[in-house]
Short mmCIF file of C-alpha atoms in Angstrom, two decimals:
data_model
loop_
_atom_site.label_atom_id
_atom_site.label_comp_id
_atom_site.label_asym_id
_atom_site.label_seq_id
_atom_site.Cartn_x
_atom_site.Cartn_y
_atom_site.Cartn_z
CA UNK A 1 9.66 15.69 19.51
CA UNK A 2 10.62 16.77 16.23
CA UNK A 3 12.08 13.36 15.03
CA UNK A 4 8.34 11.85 16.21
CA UNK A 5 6.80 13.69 13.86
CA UNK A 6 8.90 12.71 11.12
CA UNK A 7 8.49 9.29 11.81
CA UNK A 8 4.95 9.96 11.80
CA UNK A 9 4.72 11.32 8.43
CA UNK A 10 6.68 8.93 6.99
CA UNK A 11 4.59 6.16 8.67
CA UNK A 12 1.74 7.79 7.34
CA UNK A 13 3.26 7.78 3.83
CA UNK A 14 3.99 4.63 3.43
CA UNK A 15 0.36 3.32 4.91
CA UNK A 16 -1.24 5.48 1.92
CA UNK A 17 1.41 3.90 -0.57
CA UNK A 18 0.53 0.40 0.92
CA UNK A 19 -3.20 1.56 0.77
CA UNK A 20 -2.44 2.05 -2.85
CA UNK A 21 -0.61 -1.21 -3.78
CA UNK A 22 -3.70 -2.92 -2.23
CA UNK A 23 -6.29 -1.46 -4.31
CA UNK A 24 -4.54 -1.63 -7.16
CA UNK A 25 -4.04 -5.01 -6.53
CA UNK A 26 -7.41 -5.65 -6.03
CA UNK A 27 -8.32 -4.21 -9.49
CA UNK A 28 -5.82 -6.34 -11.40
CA UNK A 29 -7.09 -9.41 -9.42
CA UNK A 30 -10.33 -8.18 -10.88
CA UNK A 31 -9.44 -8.24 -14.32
CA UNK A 32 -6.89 -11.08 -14.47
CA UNK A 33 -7.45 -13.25 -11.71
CA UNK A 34 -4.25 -14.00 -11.13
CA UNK A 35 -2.24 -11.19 -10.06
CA UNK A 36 -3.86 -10.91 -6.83
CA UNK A 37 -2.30 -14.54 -5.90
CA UNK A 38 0.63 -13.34 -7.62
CA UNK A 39 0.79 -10.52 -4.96
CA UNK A 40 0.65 -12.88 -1.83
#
């Protein structure tokens, strides 16, 4: 039960880094077009 959790939180932690990367992502793609294409 205990190593569940763990894995939880670090699931959860690296969704809200990925959630990051994506919006940040976004915003560049925003401003230069290309770094959104760059990303993929």
């Amino acid at each position: 039960m205990k190593s569940k959790s763990a894995s939880l939180q670090i699931r959860r932690l690296f969704e809200g880094m990925r959630f990051l990367v994506e919006n940040k992502t976004f915003v560049d793609s925003q401003k230069e077009g290309e770094a959104f294409s760059m990303f993929l």
